[in-house]
mmCIF file of C-alpha atoms in Angstrom:
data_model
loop_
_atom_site.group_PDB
_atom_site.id
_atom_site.type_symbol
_atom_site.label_atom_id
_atom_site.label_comp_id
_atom_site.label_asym_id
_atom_site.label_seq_id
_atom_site.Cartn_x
_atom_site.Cartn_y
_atom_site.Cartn_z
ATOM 1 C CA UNK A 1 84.801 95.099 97.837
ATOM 2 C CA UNK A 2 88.500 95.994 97.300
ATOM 3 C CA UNK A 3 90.404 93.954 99.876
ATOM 4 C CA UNK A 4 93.883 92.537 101.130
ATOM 5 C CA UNK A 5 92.521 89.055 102.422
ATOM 6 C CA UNK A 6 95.498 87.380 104.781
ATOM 7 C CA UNK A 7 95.247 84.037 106.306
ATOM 8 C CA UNK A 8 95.256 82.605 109.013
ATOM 9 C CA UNK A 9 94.628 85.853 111.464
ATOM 10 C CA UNK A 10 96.100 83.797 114.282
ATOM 11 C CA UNK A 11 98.662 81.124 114.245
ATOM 12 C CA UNK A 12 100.425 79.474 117.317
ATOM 13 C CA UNK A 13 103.029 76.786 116.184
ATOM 14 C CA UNK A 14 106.617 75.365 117.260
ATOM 15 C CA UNK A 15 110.033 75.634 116.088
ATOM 16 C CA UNK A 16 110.867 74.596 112.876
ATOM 17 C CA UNK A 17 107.201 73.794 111.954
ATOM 18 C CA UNK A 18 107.230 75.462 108.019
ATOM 19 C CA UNK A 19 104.493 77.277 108.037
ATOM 20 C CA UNK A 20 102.843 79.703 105.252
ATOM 21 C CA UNK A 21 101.099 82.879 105.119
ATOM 22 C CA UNK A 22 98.899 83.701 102.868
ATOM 23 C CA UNK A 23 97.694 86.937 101.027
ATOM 24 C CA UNK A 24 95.797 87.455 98.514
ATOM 25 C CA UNK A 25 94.489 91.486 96.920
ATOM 26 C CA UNK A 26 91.710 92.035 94.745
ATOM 27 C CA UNK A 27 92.482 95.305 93.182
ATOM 28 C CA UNK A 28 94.854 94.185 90.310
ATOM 29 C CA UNK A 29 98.079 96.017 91.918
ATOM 30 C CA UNK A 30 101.236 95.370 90.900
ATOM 31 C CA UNK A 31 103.296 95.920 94.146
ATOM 32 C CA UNK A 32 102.761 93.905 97.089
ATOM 33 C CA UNK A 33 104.933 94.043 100.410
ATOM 34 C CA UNK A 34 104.944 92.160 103.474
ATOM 35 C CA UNK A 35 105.543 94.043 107.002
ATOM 36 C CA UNK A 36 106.364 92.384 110.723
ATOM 37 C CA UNK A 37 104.928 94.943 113.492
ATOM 38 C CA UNK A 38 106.932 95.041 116.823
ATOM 39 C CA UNK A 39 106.180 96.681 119.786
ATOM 40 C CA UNK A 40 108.854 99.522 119.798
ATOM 41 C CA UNK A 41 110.171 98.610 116.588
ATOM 42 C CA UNK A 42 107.371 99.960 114.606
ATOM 43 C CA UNK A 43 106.702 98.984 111.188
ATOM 44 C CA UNK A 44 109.525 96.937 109.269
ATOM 45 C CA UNK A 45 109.850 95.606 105.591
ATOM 46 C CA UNK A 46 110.252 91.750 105.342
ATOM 47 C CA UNK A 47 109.929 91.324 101.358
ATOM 48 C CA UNK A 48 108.396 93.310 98.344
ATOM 49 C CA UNK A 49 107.343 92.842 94.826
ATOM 50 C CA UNK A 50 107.187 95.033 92.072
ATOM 51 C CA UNK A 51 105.236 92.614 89.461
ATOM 52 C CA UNK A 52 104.702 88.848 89.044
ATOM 53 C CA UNK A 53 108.032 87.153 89.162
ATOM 54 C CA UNK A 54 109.922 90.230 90.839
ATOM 55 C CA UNK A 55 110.337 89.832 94.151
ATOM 56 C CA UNK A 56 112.810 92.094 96.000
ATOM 57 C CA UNK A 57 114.454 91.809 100.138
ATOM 58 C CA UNK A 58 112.861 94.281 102.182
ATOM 59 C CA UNK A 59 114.573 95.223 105.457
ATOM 60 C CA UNK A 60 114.475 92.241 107.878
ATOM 61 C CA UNK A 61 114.690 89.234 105.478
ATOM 62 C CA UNK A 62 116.080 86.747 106.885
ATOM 63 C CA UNK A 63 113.904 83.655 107.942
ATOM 64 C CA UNK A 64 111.480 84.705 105.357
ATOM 65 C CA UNK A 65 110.579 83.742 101.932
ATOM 66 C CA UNK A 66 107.955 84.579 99.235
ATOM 67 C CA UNK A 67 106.617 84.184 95.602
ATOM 68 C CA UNK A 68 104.963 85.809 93.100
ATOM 69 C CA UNK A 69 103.368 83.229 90.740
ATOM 70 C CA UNK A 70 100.386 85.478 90.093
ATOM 71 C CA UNK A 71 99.786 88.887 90.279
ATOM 72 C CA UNK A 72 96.905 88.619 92.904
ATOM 73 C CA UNK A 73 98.893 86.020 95.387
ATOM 74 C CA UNK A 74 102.198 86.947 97.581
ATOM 75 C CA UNK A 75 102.256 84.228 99.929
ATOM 76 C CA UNK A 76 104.868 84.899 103.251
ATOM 77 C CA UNK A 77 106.998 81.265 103.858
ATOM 78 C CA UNK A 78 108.425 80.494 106.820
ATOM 79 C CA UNK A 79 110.395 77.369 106.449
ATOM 80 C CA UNK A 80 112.287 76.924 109.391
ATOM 81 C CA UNK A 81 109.842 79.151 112.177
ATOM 82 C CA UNK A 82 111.554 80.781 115.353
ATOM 83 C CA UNK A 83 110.580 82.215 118.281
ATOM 84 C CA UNK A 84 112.232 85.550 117.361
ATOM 85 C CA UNK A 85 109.582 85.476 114.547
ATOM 86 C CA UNK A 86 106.809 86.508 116.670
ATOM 87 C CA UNK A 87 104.868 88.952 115.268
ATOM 88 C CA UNK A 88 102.061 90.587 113.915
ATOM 89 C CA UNK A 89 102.837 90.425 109.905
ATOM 90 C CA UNK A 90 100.669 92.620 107.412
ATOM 91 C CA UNK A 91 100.468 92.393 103.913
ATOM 92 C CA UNK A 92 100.104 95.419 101.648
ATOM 93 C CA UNK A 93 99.269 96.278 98.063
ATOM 94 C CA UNK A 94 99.036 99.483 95.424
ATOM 95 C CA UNK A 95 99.393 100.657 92.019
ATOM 96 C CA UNK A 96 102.762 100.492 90.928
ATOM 97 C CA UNK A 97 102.273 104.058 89.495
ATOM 98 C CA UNK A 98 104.103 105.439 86.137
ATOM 99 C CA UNK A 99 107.630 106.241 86.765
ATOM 100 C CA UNK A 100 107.898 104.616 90.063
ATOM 101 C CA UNK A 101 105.096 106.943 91.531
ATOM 102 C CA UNK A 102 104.565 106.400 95.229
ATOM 103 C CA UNK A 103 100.691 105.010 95.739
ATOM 104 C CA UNK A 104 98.705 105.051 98.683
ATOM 105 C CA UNK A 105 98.953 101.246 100.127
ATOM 106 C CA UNK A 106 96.107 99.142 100.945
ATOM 107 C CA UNK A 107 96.455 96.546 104.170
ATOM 108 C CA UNK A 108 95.425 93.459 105.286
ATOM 109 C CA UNK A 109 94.128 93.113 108.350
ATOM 110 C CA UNK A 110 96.776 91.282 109.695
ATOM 111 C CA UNK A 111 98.611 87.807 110.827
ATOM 112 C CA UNK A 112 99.571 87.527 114.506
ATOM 113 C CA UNK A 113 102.054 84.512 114.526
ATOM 114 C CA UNK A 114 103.736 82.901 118.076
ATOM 115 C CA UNK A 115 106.396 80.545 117.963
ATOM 116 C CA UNK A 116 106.819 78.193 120.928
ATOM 117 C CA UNK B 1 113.025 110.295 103.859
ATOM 118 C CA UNK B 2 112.756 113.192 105.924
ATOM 119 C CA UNK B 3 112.294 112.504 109.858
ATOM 120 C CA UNK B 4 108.901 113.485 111.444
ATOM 121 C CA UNK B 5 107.969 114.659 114.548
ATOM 122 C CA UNK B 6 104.524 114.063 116.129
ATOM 123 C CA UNK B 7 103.337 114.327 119.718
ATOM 124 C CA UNK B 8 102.663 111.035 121.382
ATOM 125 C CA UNK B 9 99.215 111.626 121.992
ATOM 126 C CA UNK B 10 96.146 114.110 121.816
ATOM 127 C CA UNK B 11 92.325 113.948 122.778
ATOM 128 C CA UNK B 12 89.601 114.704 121.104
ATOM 129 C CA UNK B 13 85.829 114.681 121.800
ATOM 130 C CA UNK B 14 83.434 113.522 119.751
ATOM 131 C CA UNK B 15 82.201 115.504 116.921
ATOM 132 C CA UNK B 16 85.171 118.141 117.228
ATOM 133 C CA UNK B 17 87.553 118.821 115.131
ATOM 134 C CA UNK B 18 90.266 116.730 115.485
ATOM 135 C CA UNK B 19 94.216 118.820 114.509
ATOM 136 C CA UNK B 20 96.806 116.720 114.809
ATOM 137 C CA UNK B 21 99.832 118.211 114.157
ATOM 138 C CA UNK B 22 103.587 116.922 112.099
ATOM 139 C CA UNK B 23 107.256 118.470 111.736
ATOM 140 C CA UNK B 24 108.616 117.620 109.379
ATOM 141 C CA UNK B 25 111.487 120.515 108.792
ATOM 142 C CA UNK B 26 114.484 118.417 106.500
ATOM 143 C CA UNK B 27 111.636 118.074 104.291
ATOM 144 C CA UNK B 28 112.915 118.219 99.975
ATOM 145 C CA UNK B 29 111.432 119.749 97.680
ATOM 146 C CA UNK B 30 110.291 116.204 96.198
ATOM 147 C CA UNK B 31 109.229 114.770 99.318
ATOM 148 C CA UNK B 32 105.368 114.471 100.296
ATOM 149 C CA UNK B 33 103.501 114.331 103.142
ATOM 150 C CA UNK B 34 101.469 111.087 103.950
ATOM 151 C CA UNK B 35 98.908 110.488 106.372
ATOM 152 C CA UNK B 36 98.036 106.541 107.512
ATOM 153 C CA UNK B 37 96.349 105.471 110.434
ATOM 154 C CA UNK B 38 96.242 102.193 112.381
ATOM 155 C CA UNK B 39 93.047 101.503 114.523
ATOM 156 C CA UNK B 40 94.242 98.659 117.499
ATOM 157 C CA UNK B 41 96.275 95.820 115.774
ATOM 158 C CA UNK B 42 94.247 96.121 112.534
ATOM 159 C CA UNK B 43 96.198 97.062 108.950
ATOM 160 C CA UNK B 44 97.244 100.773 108.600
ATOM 161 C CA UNK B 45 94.654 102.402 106.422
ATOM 162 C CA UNK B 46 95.808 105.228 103.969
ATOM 163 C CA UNK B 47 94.007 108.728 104.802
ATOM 164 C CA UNK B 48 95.902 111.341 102.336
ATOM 165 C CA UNK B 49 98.812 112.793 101.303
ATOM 166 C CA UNK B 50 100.074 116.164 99.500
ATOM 167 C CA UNK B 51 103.045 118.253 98.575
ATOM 168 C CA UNK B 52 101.829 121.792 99.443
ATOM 169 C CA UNK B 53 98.703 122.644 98.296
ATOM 170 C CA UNK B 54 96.046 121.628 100.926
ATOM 171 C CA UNK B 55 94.450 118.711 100.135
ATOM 172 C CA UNK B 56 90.966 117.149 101.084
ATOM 173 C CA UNK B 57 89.386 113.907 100.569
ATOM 174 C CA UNK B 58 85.975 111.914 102.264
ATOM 175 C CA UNK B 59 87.929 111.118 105.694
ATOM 176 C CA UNK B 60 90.632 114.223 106.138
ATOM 177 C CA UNK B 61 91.512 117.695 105.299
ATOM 178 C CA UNK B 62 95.597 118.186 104.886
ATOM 179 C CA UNK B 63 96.849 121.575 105.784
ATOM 180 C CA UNK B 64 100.847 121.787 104.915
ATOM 181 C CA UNK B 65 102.890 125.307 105.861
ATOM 182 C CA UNK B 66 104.025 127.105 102.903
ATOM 183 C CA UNK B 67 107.452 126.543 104.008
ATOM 184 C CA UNK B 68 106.382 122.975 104.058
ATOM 185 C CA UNK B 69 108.263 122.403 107.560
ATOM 186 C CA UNK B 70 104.981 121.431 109.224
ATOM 187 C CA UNK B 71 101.762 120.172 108.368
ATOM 188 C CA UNK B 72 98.058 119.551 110.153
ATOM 189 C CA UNK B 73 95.854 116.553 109.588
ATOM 190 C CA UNK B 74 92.156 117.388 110.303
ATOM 191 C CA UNK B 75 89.051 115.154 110.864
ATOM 192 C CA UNK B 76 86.535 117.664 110.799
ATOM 193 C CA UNK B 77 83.674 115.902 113.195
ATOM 194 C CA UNK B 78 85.522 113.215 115.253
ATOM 195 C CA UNK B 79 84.321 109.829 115.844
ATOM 196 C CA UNK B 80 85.297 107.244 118.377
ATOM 197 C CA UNK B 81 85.848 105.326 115.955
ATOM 198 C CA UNK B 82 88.475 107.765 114.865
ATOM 199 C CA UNK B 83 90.530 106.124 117.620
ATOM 200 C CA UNK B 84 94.025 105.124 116.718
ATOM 201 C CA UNK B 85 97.623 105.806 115.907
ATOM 202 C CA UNK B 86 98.038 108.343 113.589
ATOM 203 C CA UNK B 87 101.387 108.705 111.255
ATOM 204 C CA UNK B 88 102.793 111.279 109.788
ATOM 205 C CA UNK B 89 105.614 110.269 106.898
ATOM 206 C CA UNK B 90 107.384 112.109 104.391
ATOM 207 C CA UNK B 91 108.689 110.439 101.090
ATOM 208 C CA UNK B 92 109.752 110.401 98.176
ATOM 209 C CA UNK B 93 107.012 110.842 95.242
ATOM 210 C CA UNK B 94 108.373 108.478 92.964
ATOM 211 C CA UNK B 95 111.552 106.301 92.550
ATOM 212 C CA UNK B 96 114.315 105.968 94.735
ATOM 213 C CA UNK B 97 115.716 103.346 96.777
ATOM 214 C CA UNK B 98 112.937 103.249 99.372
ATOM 215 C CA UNK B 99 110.421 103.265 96.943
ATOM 216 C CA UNK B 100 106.449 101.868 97.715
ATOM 217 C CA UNK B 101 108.432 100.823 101.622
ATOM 218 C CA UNK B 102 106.453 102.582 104.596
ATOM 219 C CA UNK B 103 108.431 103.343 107.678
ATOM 220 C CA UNK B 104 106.027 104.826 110.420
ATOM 221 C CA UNK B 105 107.777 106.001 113.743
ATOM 222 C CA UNK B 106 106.124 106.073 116.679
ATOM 223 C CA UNK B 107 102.866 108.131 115.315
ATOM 224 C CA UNK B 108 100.360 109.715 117.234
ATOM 225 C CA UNK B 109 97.798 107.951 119.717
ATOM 226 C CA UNK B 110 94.499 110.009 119.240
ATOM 227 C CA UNK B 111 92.023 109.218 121.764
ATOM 228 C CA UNK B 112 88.261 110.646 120.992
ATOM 229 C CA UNK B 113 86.127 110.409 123.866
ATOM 230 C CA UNK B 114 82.207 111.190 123.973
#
Protein backbone atom coordinates (compact mmCIF):
# COMPACT_ATOMS: atom_id res chain seq x y z
CA UNK A 1 0.00 0.00 0.00
CA UNK A 2 1.36 3.46 -0.98
CA UNK A 3 1.99 5.25 2.30
CA UNK A 4 3.70 8.28 4.20
CA UNK A 5 4.63 6.30 7.49
CA UNK A 6 5.62 9.11 10.37
CA UNK A 7 6.81 8.24 13.75
CA UNK A 8 6.13 8.57 16.71
CA UNK A 9 2.21 9.79 16.34
CA UNK A 10 2.52 11.26 19.82
CA UNK A 11 5.44 12.67 21.60
CA UNK A 12 5.45 14.61 24.99
CA UNK A 13 9.07 15.74 25.97
CA UNK A 14 10.94 18.81 27.73
CA UNK A 15 12.97 21.63 26.70
CA UNK A 16 15.97 21.09 25.02
CA UNK A 17 15.45 17.27 24.86
CA UNK A 18 16.73 16.69 20.83
CA UNK A 19 14.32 14.83 19.61
CA UNK A 20 13.66 13.33 15.91
CA UNK A 21 10.87 12.77 13.67
CA UNK A 22 10.72 10.40 11.44
CA UNK A 23 9.16 9.84 7.90
CA UNK A 24 9.50 7.57 5.68
CA UNK A 25 7.21 7.25 1.79
CA UNK A 26 6.94 4.30 -0.20
CA UNK A 27 6.05 5.61 -3.56
CA UNK A 28 9.58 6.53 -4.92
CA UNK A 29 8.81 10.50 -4.95
CA UNK A 30 11.24 12.82 -5.25
CA UNK A 31 9.81 15.80 -3.21
CA UNK A 32 9.14 15.52 0.32
CA UNK A 33 7.99 18.49 2.70
CA UNK A 34 7.39 18.78 6.23
CA UNK A 35 4.27 20.97 7.58
CA UNK A 36 3.48 22.25 11.45
CA UNK A 37 -0.52 22.61 11.78
CA UNK A 38 -1.72 25.42 14.19
CA UNK A 39 -4.93 26.15 15.27
CA UNK A 40 -5.65 29.48 13.39
CA UNK A 41 -2.53 29.43 11.63
CA UNK A 42 -3.45 26.78 9.24
CA UNK A 43 -1.03 24.85 7.36
CA UNK A 44 2.73 26.16 7.33
CA UNK A 45 5.98 24.94 5.50
CA UNK A 46 8.87 23.96 7.91
CA UNK A 47 11.42 22.36 5.24
CA UNK A 48 11.25 20.76 1.67
CA UNK A 49 13.23 18.63 -0.62
CA UNK A 50 13.37 18.40 -4.13
CA UNK A 51 15.70 15.09 -4.45
CA UNK A 52 18.22 13.25 -2.23
CA UNK A 53 20.73 15.72 -0.99
CA UNK A 54 18.51 18.92 -1.81
CA UNK A 55 16.95 20.13 0.91
CA UNK A 56 15.41 23.64 0.77
CA UNK A 57 13.82 26.23 4.03
CA UNK A 58 10.24 26.21 3.88
CA UNK A 59 8.39 29.01 5.68
CA UNK A 60 8.86 28.66 9.47
CA UNK A 61 12.41 27.16 9.72
CA UNK A 62 13.82 28.01 12.44
CA UNK A 63 14.27 25.35 15.29
CA UNK A 64 14.08 22.76 12.66
CA UNK A 65 16.39 20.63 10.77
CA UNK A 66 16.31 17.76 8.20
CA UNK A 67 18.19 15.36 5.77
CA UNK A 68 17.89 13.68 2.82
CA UNK A 69 20.33 10.71 2.80
CA UNK A 70 17.92 8.58 0.79
CA UNK A 71 15.28 9.21 -1.36
CA UNK A 72 12.61 7.31 0.75
CA UNK A 73 13.70 8.97 4.34
CA UNK A 74 13.21 12.88 5.36
CA UNK A 75 13.62 12.73 8.93
CA UNK A 76 12.32 16.27 10.94
CA UNK A 77 15.30 17.17 13.84
CA UNK A 78 14.64 19.06 16.56
CA UNK A 79 17.81 19.70 18.40
CA UNK A 80 17.16 22.11 20.88
CA UNK A 81 12.92 21.46 21.44
CA UNK A 82 10.67 24.46 22.70
CA UNK A 83 7.51 24.92 23.90
CA UNK A 84 6.58 27.22 20.98
CA UNK A 85 7.17 24.00 18.94
CA UNK A 86 3.98 22.46 19.81
CA UNK A 87 2.35 21.11 17.12
CA UNK A 88 0.85 18.73 15.01
CA UNK A 89 3.73 18.20 12.15
CA UNK A 90 2.83 16.24 8.82
CA UNK A 91 5.01 14.97 6.38
CA UNK A 92 4.21 14.97 2.67
CA UNK A 93 5.44 13.45 -0.57
CA UNK A 94 4.80 13.52 -4.68
CA UNK A 95 6.24 13.23 -7.99
CA UNK A 96 8.49 15.88 -8.67
CA UNK A 97 6.78 16.19 -12.13
CA UNK A 98 8.70 17.30 -15.54
CA UNK A 99 9.33 20.92 -15.60
CA UNK A 100 8.53 21.59 -12.06
CA UNK A 101 4.87 20.27 -12.55
CA UNK A 102 2.76 20.69 -9.45
CA UNK A 103 1.67 16.91 -8.15
CA UNK A 104 -1.01 16.00 -6.01
CA UNK A 105 0.75 15.40 -2.38
CA UNK A 106 0.40 12.39 -0.37
CA UNK A 107 0.33 12.80 3.76
CA UNK A 108 1.25 11.19 6.66
CA UNK A 109 -0.94 10.80 9.16
CA UNK A 110 0.62 12.98 11.39
CA UNK A 111 3.05 13.82 14.58
CA UNK A 112 1.43 15.66 17.49
CA UNK A 113 4.51 16.91 19.54
CA UNK A 114 4.18 18.93 23.26
CA UNK A 115 6.98 20.52 24.77
CA UNK A 116 6.93 20.99 28.55
CA UNK B 1 -1.33 32.10 -5.64
CA UNK B 2 -4.62 33.41 -6.06
CA UNK B 3 -6.75 33.92 -2.69
CA UNK B 4 -9.85 31.66 -2.18
CA UNK B 5 -12.92 32.11 -0.68
CA UNK B 6 -14.99 29.29 0.88
CA UNK B 7 -17.86 29.36 3.35
CA UNK B 8 -16.98 28.16 6.80
CA UNK B 9 -19.25 25.44 6.84
CA UNK B 10 -22.14 23.44 5.02
CA UNK B 11 -24.30 20.24 5.83
CA UNK B 12 -24.98 17.55 4.07
CA UNK B 13 -27.05 14.36 4.59
CA UNK B 14 -26.09 11.23 3.84
CA UNK B 15 -26.24 9.94 0.41
CA UNK B 16 -26.87 13.56 -1.13
CA UNK B 17 -25.00 15.31 -3.13
CA UNK B 18 -22.64 17.17 -1.45
CA UNK B 19 -21.70 21.11 -3.56
CA UNK B 20 -19.35 22.84 -1.92
CA UNK B 21 -18.61 25.86 -3.39
CA UNK B 22 -14.86 28.20 -4.03
CA UNK B 23 -14.06 31.90 -5.32
CA UNK B 24 -11.47 32.15 -6.49
CA UNK B 25 -11.78 35.51 -8.86
CA UNK B 26 -7.68 36.84 -9.14
CA UNK B 27 -7.37 33.53 -10.55
CA UNK B 28 -4.29 33.46 -13.84
CA UNK B 29 -4.57 31.96 -16.58
CA UNK B 30 -1.82 29.34 -15.30
CA UNK B 31 -3.22 28.83 -12.03
CA UNK B 32 -5.31 25.55 -11.12
CA UNK B 33 -7.76 24.66 -8.92
CA UNK B 34 -6.99 22.00 -6.15
CA UNK B 35 -9.18 20.21 -3.97
CA UNK B 36 -7.63 18.47 -0.47
CA UNK B 37 -9.43 17.46 2.40
CA UNK B 38 -8.48 16.86 6.05
CA UNK B 39 -10.72 14.39 8.09
CA UNK B 40 -10.11 15.40 12.20
CA UNK B 41 -6.29 15.79 12.84
CA UNK B 42 -5.42 13.12 10.23
CA UNK B 43 -3.02 14.13 6.96
CA UNK B 44 -4.81 16.19 4.21
CA UNK B 45 -5.71 13.76 1.49
CA UNK B 46 -5.60 15.00 -2.22
CA UNK B 47 -9.22 14.78 -3.97
CA UNK B 48 -8.63 16.61 -7.54
CA UNK B 49 -7.69 19.40 -9.27
CA UNK B 50 -8.28 21.11 -12.86
CA UNK B 51 -7.80 24.19 -14.94
CA UNK B 52 -11.21 24.52 -16.68
CA UNK B 53 -12.46 21.65 -18.12
CA UNK B 54 -14.54 19.70 -15.50
CA UNK B 55 -12.83 17.08 -14.13
CA UNK B 56 -13.90 13.72 -12.39
CA UNK B 57 -12.13 11.08 -10.60
CA UNK B 58 -13.33 7.86 -8.02
CA UNK B 59 -14.02 10.36 -4.94
CA UNK B 60 -15.16 13.94 -6.68
CA UNK B 61 -16.57 15.62 -9.63
CA UNK B 62 -14.85 19.33 -10.25
CA UNK B 63 -17.09 21.83 -11.86
CA UNK B 64 -14.95 25.23 -12.63
CA UNK B 65 -16.96 28.50 -14.29
CA UNK B 66 -15.87 29.24 -17.68
CA UNK B 67 -14.66 32.46 -16.47
CA UNK B 68 -12.79 30.34 -14.04
CA UNK B 69 -13.70 32.87 -11.06
CA UNK B 70 -15.50 30.09 -9.18
CA UNK B 71 -15.57 26.54 -8.98
CA UNK B 72 -17.86 23.53 -7.26
CA UNK B 73 -16.50 20.40 -5.67
CA UNK B 74 -19.11 17.56 -5.72
CA UNK B 75 -19.33 14.21 -3.82
CA UNK B 76 -22.06 12.75 -5.56
CA UNK B 77 -23.60 10.30 -2.61
CA UNK B 78 -22.25 11.68 0.72
CA UNK B 79 -20.89 9.67 3.43
CA UNK B 80 -20.27 10.44 7.05
CA UNK B 81 -17.29 9.60 6.55
CA UNK B 82 -17.10 12.44 4.11
CA UNK B 83 -16.77 14.55 7.26
CA UNK B 84 -14.03 17.10 7.28
CA UNK B 85 -12.41 20.32 6.24
CA UNK B 86 -12.51 20.84 2.82
CA UNK B 87 -9.86 23.29 0.86
CA UNK B 88 -10.07 24.96 -1.95
CA UNK B 89 -6.41 26.32 -3.40
CA UNK B 90 -5.34 27.78 -6.49
CA UNK B 91 -1.66 27.44 -7.81
CA UNK B 92 0.60 27.53 -9.93
CA UNK B 93 0.88 24.35 -12.41
CA UNK B 94 4.42 24.13 -12.51
CA UNK B 95 7.52 26.15 -11.34
CA UNK B 96 7.63 29.17 -9.48
CA UNK B 97 8.75 30.16 -6.20
CA UNK B 98 6.02 28.39 -4.23
CA UNK B 99 6.38 25.43 -6.05
CA UNK B 100 5.09 21.63 -4.55
CA UNK B 101 4.29 24.21 -0.95
CA UNK B 102 0.46 23.88 0.06
CA UNK B 103 -1.04 26.81 1.84
CA UNK B 104 -4.74 25.94 2.87
CA UNK B 105 -6.76 28.87 4.54
CA UNK B 106 -9.32 28.27 6.66
CA UNK B 107 -11.29 25.61 4.26
CA UNK B 108 -14.60 24.44 4.60
CA UNK B 109 -16.06 22.29 7.62
CA UNK B 110 -18.59 19.86 5.87
CA UNK B 111 -20.68 18.12 8.26
CA UNK B 112 -22.81 14.98 6.71
CA UNK B 113 -25.33 13.83 8.99
CA UNK B 114 -27.64 10.59 8.53
Amino acid sequence: EAQVTQNPRYLITVTGKKLTVTCSQNMNHEYMSWYRQDPGLGLRQIYYSMNVEVTDKGDVPEGYKVSRKEKRNFPLILESPSPNQTSLYFCASSLRGLGRVNQPQHFGDGTRLSIL
Amino acid sequence: DAKTTQPPSMDCAEGRAANLPCNHSTISGNEYVYWYRQIHSQGPQYIIHGLKNNETNEMASLIITEDRKSSTLILPHATLRDTAVYYCIVRFHAGGTSYGKLTFGQGTILTVHP
